[in-house]
């Protein structure tokens, strides 16, 4: 076995690409200026770099540069979008809709708003992870101001029909926000074509640095009212105050450029490797892929191993393979994934589930190792649970 476990957890985070790192380096040193310093070349240089990154991010998602607001990551962008829309549109209504299978950044923000007088509808999903159109249609009220539904699920890789949901929101004169974190840079994302009003994205999920992200905020008519959540120096046209993280933003821009050039090739290669992985693992008795296999991110597979004790399984697996059982932020808890239980899995099976997410560095050798390792751990656990029973 290798000294470090093989990394198949790219949905948790990706390594910073060397090209990205190289682009960022000068902005820690010689080009250290504050992008808001408008009276000298140090500031101009930083500002120029930020504006270039804004163009690069916008190009990746089919937006205009002026529609990009830089933040400290997707969690902040999500908070800005949801809280910002909620408070700015309070006079119109206090009802927001989301899905049970959203990331905690969305769910916990909704929960917090529900304590402040907002009403939230959490829509259930079917076993594929999809929400019923009929149900969604019925959930809109006169007081609904926002529908928040993710582009692609971080645990199952399911790609949701955001275009359809955005259209339904529009018909009801409701804004549509999507958490684009796992989709952007992996599959085609065109905010204009999909009719998205607001979208969050994160650099570290696409070979950029941690601690930087962006909110896409549609600028065309009808105007979107958004209440800033961080106030101060008025950066980002007042949407998000605070001195800009210039090196991080440069890194996000470079990562976006890289993604635009490479995502199609990566997707082809990684989906073939993912299929290889599934072919090997589905030979294990009791194994099953969760969620629809039709519309999935190319590099993700979520597999349950029925009849195996979940926690010891993951602990043993992690000695040879860096994977998670759910979202990175909740994988160490004893709680089963809310995404999987919402899709109808029982708690025990949800616990005995592994999320594999492949990335640029993944090769056939890694896949062969992953298959062997999961089979070995599974066999051992199965045998010991039989001998103890
Ligand atoms: C779907 C989804 N949304 C939001 C986030 C939060 O992103 P960030 O780490 O940039 O705050 C993550 C990261 O785990 C995610 O997977």
Short mmCIF file of C-alpha atoms and ligand atoms in Angstrom, two decimals:
data_model
loop_
_atom_site.label_atom_id
_atom_site.label_comp_id
_atom_site.label_asym_id
_atom_site.label_seq_id
_atom_site.Cartn_x
_atom_site.Cartn_y
_atom_site.Cartn_z
CA UNK A 1 0.00 0.00 0.00
CA UNK A 2 1.17 3.58 -0.68
CA UNK A 3 2.23 5.72 2.29
CA UNK A 4 -0.67 8.10 1.60
CA UNK A 5 -4.10 6.81 0.71
CA UNK A 6 -5.14 7.24 -2.91
CA UNK A 7 -7.16 10.44 -3.20
CA UNK A 8 -10.65 9.96 -4.61
CA UNK A 9 -12.32 12.81 -2.75
CA UNK A 10 -12.19 15.63 -5.30
CA UNK A 11 -15.71 16.79 -4.40
CA UNK A 12 -14.36 17.72 -0.96
CA UNK A 13 -11.55 19.71 -2.47
CA UNK A 14 -9.04 19.63 -5.32
CA UNK A 15 -5.33 20.40 -5.22
CA UNK A 16 -4.34 23.83 -6.45
CA UNK A 17 -3.11 23.40 -10.04
CA UNK A 18 0.56 24.40 -10.56
CA UNK A 19 -0.48 26.87 -13.28
CA UNK A 20 -2.93 28.46 -10.85
CA UNK A 21 -0.31 28.67 -8.14
CA UNK A 22 2.16 30.23 -10.55
CA UNK A 23 -0.37 32.88 -11.57
CA UNK A 24 -1.07 33.73 -7.92
CA UNK A 25 2.50 34.00 -6.66
CA UNK A 26 3.35 37.56 -7.80
CA UNK A 27 0.28 38.87 -5.98
CA UNK A 28 1.70 37.74 -2.63
CA UNK A 29 4.95 39.56 -3.40
CA UNK A 30 5.85 42.24 -5.92
CA UNK A 31 2.22 42.89 -6.95
CA UNK A 32 0.94 43.10 -3.38
CA UNK A 33 -1.22 46.21 -3.89
CA UNK A 34 -4.74 46.76 -2.61
CA UNK A 35 -7.18 46.62 -5.53
CA UNK A 36 -9.02 49.60 -4.01
CA UNK A 37 -5.93 51.86 -3.98
CA UNK A 38 -6.83 53.96 -6.96
CA UNK A 39 -4.05 56.54 -6.73
CA UNK A 40 -0.90 54.54 -7.49
CA UNK A 41 0.36 51.73 -9.71
CA UNK A 42 0.38 49.14 -6.89
CA UNK A 43 -3.38 49.45 -6.67
CA UNK A 44 -3.83 49.63 -10.45
CA UNK A 45 -1.90 46.41 -10.96
CA UNK A 46 -4.02 44.57 -8.38
CA UNK A 47 -7.23 46.00 -9.81
CA UNK A 48 -6.26 44.98 -13.32
CA UNK A 49 -5.62 41.42 -12.15
CA UNK A 50 -8.98 41.30 -10.35
CA UNK A 51 -10.81 42.55 -13.43
CA UNK A 52 -9.11 39.96 -15.60
CA UNK A 53 -10.19 37.23 -13.18
CA UNK A 54 -13.73 38.60 -13.31
CA UNK A 55 -13.69 38.18 -17.10
CA UNK A 56 -12.30 34.65 -16.80
CA UNK A 57 -14.96 33.55 -14.32
CA UNK A 58 -17.73 35.19 -16.34
CA UNK A 59 -16.58 33.46 -19.52
CA UNK A 60 -16.68 30.03 -17.89
CA UNK A 61 -20.36 30.40 -16.94
CA UNK A 62 -21.69 32.48 -19.85
CA UNK A 63 -22.04 35.67 -17.80
CA UNK A 64 -20.76 39.22 -18.08
CA UNK A 65 -17.86 40.37 -15.92
CA UNK A 66 -20.02 42.94 -14.14
CA UNK A 67 -22.28 40.12 -12.92
CA UNK A 68 -19.52 38.50 -10.81
CA UNK A 69 -19.17 39.35 -7.11
CA UNK A 70 -16.08 37.90 -5.43
CA UNK A 71 -16.53 36.34 -1.99
CA UNK A 72 -14.57 34.24 0.49
CA UNK A 73 -15.99 31.04 -0.95
CA UNK A 74 -19.25 29.45 -1.94
CA UNK A 75 -20.64 29.37 1.60
CA UNK A 76 -20.45 33.14 1.73
CA UNK A 77 -21.84 33.48 -1.79
CA UNK A 78 -24.78 31.24 -0.81
CA UNK A 79 -25.42 33.29 2.33
CA UNK A 80 -25.27 36.51 0.33
CA UNK A 81 -27.67 35.19 -2.30
CA UNK A 82 -30.27 33.69 0.01
CA UNK A 83 -30.19 36.17 2.86
CA UNK A 84 -29.63 39.05 0.46
CA UNK A 85 -32.69 38.21 -1.65
CA UNK A 86 -34.79 37.36 1.40
CA UNK A 87 -34.22 40.66 3.21
CA UNK A 88 -34.32 42.84 0.12
CA UNK A 89 -37.64 41.33 -1.01
CA UNK A 90 -39.35 41.06 2.36
CA UNK A 91 -42.05 43.52 1.27
CA UNK A 92 -43.02 41.17 -1.57
CA UNK A 93 -43.13 37.99 0.51
CA UNK A 94 -41.50 35.78 3.11
CA UNK A 95 -41.63 32.35 1.49
CA UNK A 96 -38.60 30.50 0.11
CA UNK A 97 -38.41 27.05 -1.49
CA UNK A 98 -35.50 24.65 -1.46
CA UNK A 99 -34.74 20.92 -1.70
CA UNK A 100 -34.08 18.52 1.17
CA UNK A 101 -30.90 17.40 -0.56
CA UNK A 102 -29.14 20.78 -0.65
CA UNK A 103 -25.72 21.39 0.91
CA UNK A 104 -25.74 22.50 4.55
CA UNK A 105 -24.66 25.99 3.45
CA UNK A 106 -28.13 26.36 1.88
CA UNK A 107 -30.11 24.35 4.45
CA UNK A 108 -28.63 26.07 7.48
CA UNK A 109 -29.08 29.50 5.94
CA UNK A 110 -32.74 28.65 5.34
CA UNK A 111 -33.05 27.37 8.89
CA UNK A 112 -31.62 30.59 10.22
CA UNK A 113 -34.07 32.64 8.12
CA UNK A 114 -36.97 30.55 9.39
CA UNK A 115 -36.15 31.84 12.88
CA UNK A 116 -36.39 35.39 11.57
CA UNK A 117 -39.92 35.29 10.22
CA UNK A 118 -39.39 33.60 6.85
CA UNK A 119 -41.28 30.47 5.83
CA UNK A 120 -39.34 27.73 4.11
CA UNK A 121 -40.63 24.79 2.06
CA UNK A 122 -38.16 21.89 1.87
CA UNK A 123 -39.09 19.70 -1.07
CA UNK A 124 -38.53 15.94 -0.85
CA UNK A 125 -36.90 14.04 -3.72
CA UNK A 126 -37.54 10.61 -5.24
CA UNK A 127 -35.08 7.69 -5.21
CA UNK A 128 -33.22 9.20 -8.16
CA UNK A 129 -32.72 12.42 -6.20
CA UNK A 130 -35.15 14.40 -8.36
CA UNK A 131 -37.99 16.62 -7.22
CA UNK A 132 -41.49 16.18 -8.63
CA UNK A 133 -42.43 18.97 -11.04
CA UNK A 134 -46.04 18.72 -9.92
CA UNK A 135 -45.07 19.19 -6.31
CA UNK A 136 -42.82 22.11 -7.13
CA UNK A 137 -45.60 23.74 -9.13
CA UNK A 138 -47.98 23.43 -6.17
CA UNK A 139 -45.45 24.83 -3.70
CA UNK A 140 -45.23 28.31 -5.20
CA UNK A 141 -47.28 30.87 -3.30
CA UNK A 142 -48.05 34.53 -3.92
CA UNK A 143 -45.51 35.28 -1.19
CA UNK A 144 -42.69 33.14 -2.67
CA UNK A 145 -39.57 35.15 -3.41
CA UNK A 146 -36.85 32.56 -4.06
CA UNK A 147 -36.36 29.01 -5.30
CA UNK A 148 -32.95 27.59 -4.34
CA UNK A 149 -32.01 24.31 -6.03
CA UNK A 150 -28.51 23.04 -6.63
CA UNK A 151 -27.00 22.45 -10.08
CA UNK A 152 -25.32 19.17 -9.17
CA UNK A 153 -25.41 17.23 -5.92
CA UNK A 154 -22.11 17.01 -4.06
CA UNK A 155 -22.80 13.52 -2.72
CA UNK A 156 -24.42 11.65 -5.59
CA UNK A 157 -23.18 13.75 -8.52
CA UNK A 158 -26.76 13.99 -9.81
CA UNK A 159 -27.18 16.90 -12.24
CA UNK A 160 -30.54 18.53 -11.62
CA UNK A 161 -32.78 20.02 -14.33
CA UNK A 162 -31.98 23.61 -13.34
CA UNK A 163 -33.24 25.04 -16.64
CA UNK A 164 -36.71 23.59 -16.01
CA UNK A 165 -36.76 24.73 -12.40
CA UNK A 166 -35.57 28.21 -13.36
CA UNK A 167 -38.35 28.42 -15.96
CA UNK A 168 -40.98 27.45 -13.40
CA UNK A 169 -39.62 30.04 -10.99
CA UNK A 170 -39.80 32.68 -13.71
CA UNK A 171 -43.41 31.78 -14.57
CA UNK A 172 -44.23 32.42 -10.92
CA UNK A 173 -42.19 35.65 -10.80
CA UNK A 174 -39.83 34.06 -8.32
CA UNK A 175 -36.03 34.41 -8.38
CA UNK A 176 -33.97 31.28 -9.04
CA UNK A 177 -30.73 30.64 -7.17
CA UNK A 178 -28.49 27.64 -7.79
CA UNK A 179 -25.52 26.30 -5.86
CA UNK A 180 -23.20 25.67 -8.80
CA UNK A 181 -20.21 24.57 -6.73
CA UNK A 182 -19.92 21.00 -8.02
CA UNK A 183 -21.01 21.69 -11.58
CA UNK A 184 -18.96 24.73 -12.57
CA UNK A 185 -15.74 23.72 -14.30
CA UNK A 186 -16.91 20.09 -14.62
CA UNK A 187 -19.84 20.22 -17.02
CA UNK A 188 -21.19 22.98 -19.30
CA UNK A 189 -22.80 25.73 -17.23
CA UNK A 190 -24.41 28.66 -19.01
CA UNK A 191 -26.31 30.90 -16.62
CA UNK A 192 -28.05 32.81 -19.38
CA UNK A 193 -29.19 29.75 -21.29
CA UNK A 194 -30.44 28.09 -18.08
CA UNK A 195 -32.24 31.24 -16.91
CA UNK A 196 -30.38 31.39 -13.61
CA UNK A 197 -30.69 34.59 -11.59
CA UNK A 198 -28.03 33.92 -8.97
CA UNK A 199 -25.37 31.22 -8.68
CA UNK A 200 -22.61 30.43 -6.18
CA UNK A 201 -19.27 28.89 -7.14
CA UNK A 202 -16.04 28.01 -5.38
CA UNK A 203 -12.38 28.03 -6.50
CA UNK A 204 -11.14 25.08 -4.47
CA UNK A 205 -13.50 22.63 -6.13
CA UNK A 206 -11.92 23.33 -9.51
CA UNK A 207 -8.17 23.34 -8.89
CA UNK A 208 -8.11 26.84 -7.47
CA UNK A 209 -7.21 28.02 -3.96
CA UNK A 210 -9.36 27.66 -0.86
CA UNK A 211 -11.12 30.66 0.67
CA UNK A 212 -12.31 32.32 -2.53
CA UNK A 213 -15.47 32.04 -4.55
CA UNK A 214 -18.02 34.12 -6.37
CA UNK A 215 -21.67 34.95 -6.69
CA UNK A 216 -23.12 35.37 -10.15
CA UNK A 217 -25.81 38.03 -9.92
CA UNK A 218 -27.83 38.62 -13.08
CA UNK A 219 -27.65 42.27 -14.09
CA UNK A 220 -30.26 42.37 -16.85
CA UNK A 221 -33.83 43.54 -16.23
CA UNK A 222 -35.84 42.89 -14.11
CA UNK A 223 -33.41 44.14 -11.50
CA UNK A 224 -32.54 41.80 -8.61
CA UNK A 225 -32.69 43.52 -5.23
CA UNK A 226 -30.00 42.16 -2.92
CA UNK A 227 -29.22 43.24 0.62
CA UNK A 228 -25.44 43.18 1.26
CA UNK A 229 -24.48 40.92 4.15
CA UNK A 230 -21.02 42.37 4.77
CA UNK A 231 -20.85 46.13 4.94
CA UNK A 232 -17.84 48.41 5.07
CA UNK A 233 -15.62 49.89 2.36
CA UNK A 234 -18.11 49.32 -0.44
CA UNK A 235 -15.98 46.97 -2.55
CA UNK A 236 -17.67 44.87 -5.22
CA UNK A 237 -20.02 47.79 -5.96
CA UNK A 238 -21.25 47.64 -2.40
CA UNK A 239 -22.41 44.02 -2.66
CA UNK A 240 -19.57 42.67 -0.54
CA UNK A 241 -17.29 44.95 1.40
CA UNK A 242 -13.79 44.02 2.51
CA UNK A 243 -10.33 44.26 0.95
CA UNK A 244 -10.24 41.89 -1.98
CA UNK A 245 -8.24 38.67 -1.72
CA UNK A 246 -6.23 39.52 -4.84
CA UNK A 247 -4.02 36.38 -5.00
CA UNK A 248 -7.08 34.19 -4.35
CA UNK A 249 -9.15 35.96 -6.98
CA UNK A 250 -6.31 35.68 -9.51
CA UNK A 251 -6.20 31.96 -8.68
CA UNK A 252 -9.95 31.61 -9.17
CA UNK A 253 -9.68 33.37 -12.53
CA UNK A 254 -6.85 31.12 -13.69
CA UNK A 255 -8.72 28.03 -12.48
CA UNK A 256 -11.76 29.15 -14.48
CA UNK A 257 -9.64 29.61 -17.61
CA UNK A 258 -8.06 26.21 -17.12
CA UNK A 259 -11.46 24.59 -16.58
CA UNK A 260 -12.83 26.12 -19.76
CA UNK A 261 -9.93 24.65 -21.74
CA UNK A 262 -9.85 21.25 -20.09
CA UNK A 263 -13.21 20.21 -18.67
CA UNK A 264 -14.45 18.37 -21.75
CA UNK A 265 -11.34 16.26 -22.05
CA UNK A 266 -11.30 15.63 -18.29
CA UNK A 267 -14.95 14.61 -18.35
CA UNK A 268 -14.38 12.02 -21.08
CA UNK A 269 -11.38 10.50 -19.35
CA UNK A 270 -12.89 10.55 -15.87
CA UNK A 271 -16.25 9.10 -16.84
CA UNK A 272 -14.43 6.12 -18.40
CA UNK A 273 -12.44 5.64 -15.19
CA UNK A 274 -15.59 6.06 -13.09
CA UNK A 275 -17.32 3.35 -15.15
CA UNK A 276 -14.31 1.08 -14.61
CA UNK A 277 -14.56 1.70 -10.87
CA UNK A 278 -18.27 0.92 -10.81
CA UNK A 279 -17.80 -2.22 -12.86
CA UNK A 280 -15.30 -3.49 -10.31
CA UNK A 281 -17.22 -2.48 -7.21
CA UNK A 282 -20.67 -3.56 -8.31
CA UNK A 283 -19.46 -7.14 -8.27
CA UNK A 284 -19.48 -6.94 -4.48
CA UNK A 285 -22.71 -8.45 -3.16
CA UNK A 286 -25.12 -5.86 -1.76
CA UNK A 287 -23.50 -2.97 -3.62
CA UNK A 288 -25.64 -0.44 -5.44
CA UNK A 289 -25.16 2.95 -7.09
CA UNK A 290 -27.30 5.70 -5.55
CA UNK A 291 -29.19 8.18 -7.67
CA UNK A 292 -29.97 8.34 -11.33
CA UNK A 293 -27.09 7.17 -13.50
CA UNK A 294 -28.42 9.12 -16.46
CA UNK A 295 -27.62 12.69 -15.50
CA UNK A 296 -24.52 12.56 -13.39
CA UNK A 297 -21.29 14.45 -13.05
CA UNK A 298 -18.70 12.46 -14.99
CA UNK A 299 -16.31 11.97 -12.10
CA UNK A 300 -18.63 10.98 -9.25
CA UNK A 301 -20.01 7.69 -8.00
CA UNK A 302 -21.95 7.08 -4.80
CA UNK A 303 -22.16 3.42 -3.83
CA UNK A 304 -23.87 1.70 -0.90
CA UNK A 305 -22.68 -1.61 0.47
CA UNK A 306 -25.73 -3.12 2.14
CA UNK A 307 -25.18 -5.24 5.23
CA UNK A 308 -21.82 -3.75 6.26
CA UNK A 309 -21.39 -1.69 9.44
CA UNK A 310 -20.85 1.82 8.11
CA UNK A 311 -18.47 3.48 10.53
CA UNK A 312 -15.84 0.73 10.80
CA UNK A 313 -16.07 0.32 7.03
CA UNK A 314 -15.23 3.96 6.34
CA UNK A 315 -12.49 4.01 8.98
CA UNK A 316 -10.80 0.98 7.45
CA UNK A 317 -11.34 2.18 3.89
CA UNK A 318 -9.71 5.52 4.70
CA UNK A 319 -6.43 3.77 5.55
CA UNK A 320 -5.93 3.04 1.87
CA UNK A 321 -8.36 5.31 0.12
CA UNK A 322 -9.31 8.94 0.77
CA UNK A 323 -13.06 8.93 0.11
CA UNK A 324 -15.98 10.14 2.16
CA UNK A 325 -19.34 8.82 3.17
CA UNK A 326 -21.16 12.06 2.56
CA UNK A 327 -20.31 15.75 2.37
CA UNK A 328 -16.79 16.46 3.65
CA UNK A 329 -18.10 18.66 6.42
CA UNK A 330 -20.31 15.94 7.87
CA UNK A 331 -18.42 12.75 7.04
CA UNK A 332 -17.01 12.29 10.53
CA UNK A 333 -20.40 12.40 12.25
CA UNK A 334 -22.43 9.38 13.24
CA UNK A 335 -25.40 10.70 11.33
CA UNK A 336 -26.37 9.18 8.00
CA UNK A 337 -26.31 11.49 4.99
CA UNK A 338 -29.45 13.63 4.74
CA UNK A 339 -29.16 13.37 0.95
CA UNK A 340 -29.32 9.59 0.94
CA UNK A 341 -32.06 9.28 3.56
CA UNK A 342 -34.09 11.83 1.62
CA UNK A 343 -33.68 9.56 -1.43
CA UNK A 344 -35.24 6.75 0.61
CA UNK A 345 -32.19 4.84 1.90
CA UNK A 346 -32.46 3.43 5.40
CA UNK A 347 -30.01 4.90 7.93
CA UNK A 348 -27.86 1.78 8.08
CA UNK A 349 -27.35 1.55 4.33
CA UNK A 350 -26.77 5.30 4.10
CA UNK A 351 -23.97 4.90 6.64
CA UNK A 352 -22.44 2.06 4.63
CA UNK A 353 -21.97 4.26 1.60
CA UNK A 354 -18.88 5.64 -0.08
CA UNK A 355 -18.64 8.68 -2.30
CA UNK A 356 -15.90 8.42 -4.91
CA UNK A 357 -14.96 11.61 -6.70
CA UNK A 358 -12.20 11.43 -9.30
CA UNK A 359 -9.98 14.24 -10.48
CA UNK A 360 -7.23 15.32 -12.85
CA UNK A 361 -4.59 13.19 -11.10
CA UNK A 362 -6.68 10.00 -11.07
CA UNK A 363 -5.40 7.18 -13.29
CA UNK A 364 -6.20 3.50 -13.98
CA UNK A 365 -3.78 2.41 -11.31
CA UNK A 366 -5.71 4.38 -8.70
CA UNK A 367 -8.94 2.79 -9.85
CA UNK A 368 -7.48 -0.73 -9.74
CA UNK A 369 -6.17 -0.05 -6.24
CA UNK A 370 -9.52 1.36 -5.12
CA UNK A 371 -11.38 -1.71 -6.36
CA UNK A 372 -8.94 -4.11 -4.67
CA UNK A 373 -8.94 -2.17 -1.44
CA UNK A 374 -12.70 -1.85 -1.12
CA UNK A 375 -13.10 -5.55 -1.91
CA UNK A 376 -10.50 -6.50 0.70
CA UNK A 377 -11.97 -4.34 3.48
CA UNK A 378 -15.48 -5.45 2.60
CA UNK A 379 -14.46 -9.12 2.70
CA UNK A 380 -12.76 -8.70 6.09
CA UNK A 381 -15.69 -6.88 7.61
CA UNK A 382 -18.18 -9.34 6.21
CA UNK A 383 -16.18 -12.24 7.63
CA UNK A 384 -15.78 -10.66 11.07
CA UNK A 385 -19.46 -9.73 11.27
CA UNK A 386 -20.34 -13.33 10.37
CA UNK A 387 -17.98 -14.79 12.98
CA UNK A 388 -19.35 -12.47 15.72
CA UNK A 389 -22.99 -13.10 14.91
C1 LIG B 1 -22.53 21.74 -3.12
C2 LIG B 1 -21.66 22.58 -2.25
N1 LIG B 1 -22.06 23.81 -1.89
C3 LIG B 1 -21.31 24.62 -1.12
C4 LIG B 1 -20.08 24.22 -0.64
C5 LIG B 1 -19.27 25.16 0.19
O1 LIG B 1 -18.23 25.70 -0.56
P1 LIG B 1 -17.02 26.50 0.12
O2 LIG B 1 -16.09 25.46 0.66
O3 LIG B 1 -16.38 27.29 -0.99
O4 LIG B 1 -17.56 27.39 1.17
C6 LIG B 1 -19.63 22.92 -0.97
C7 LIG B 1 -18.35 22.43 -0.43
O5 LIG B 1 -18.31 21.38 0.21
C8 LIG B 1 -20.42 22.10 -1.79
O6 LIG B 1 -20.04 20.88 -2.15
#
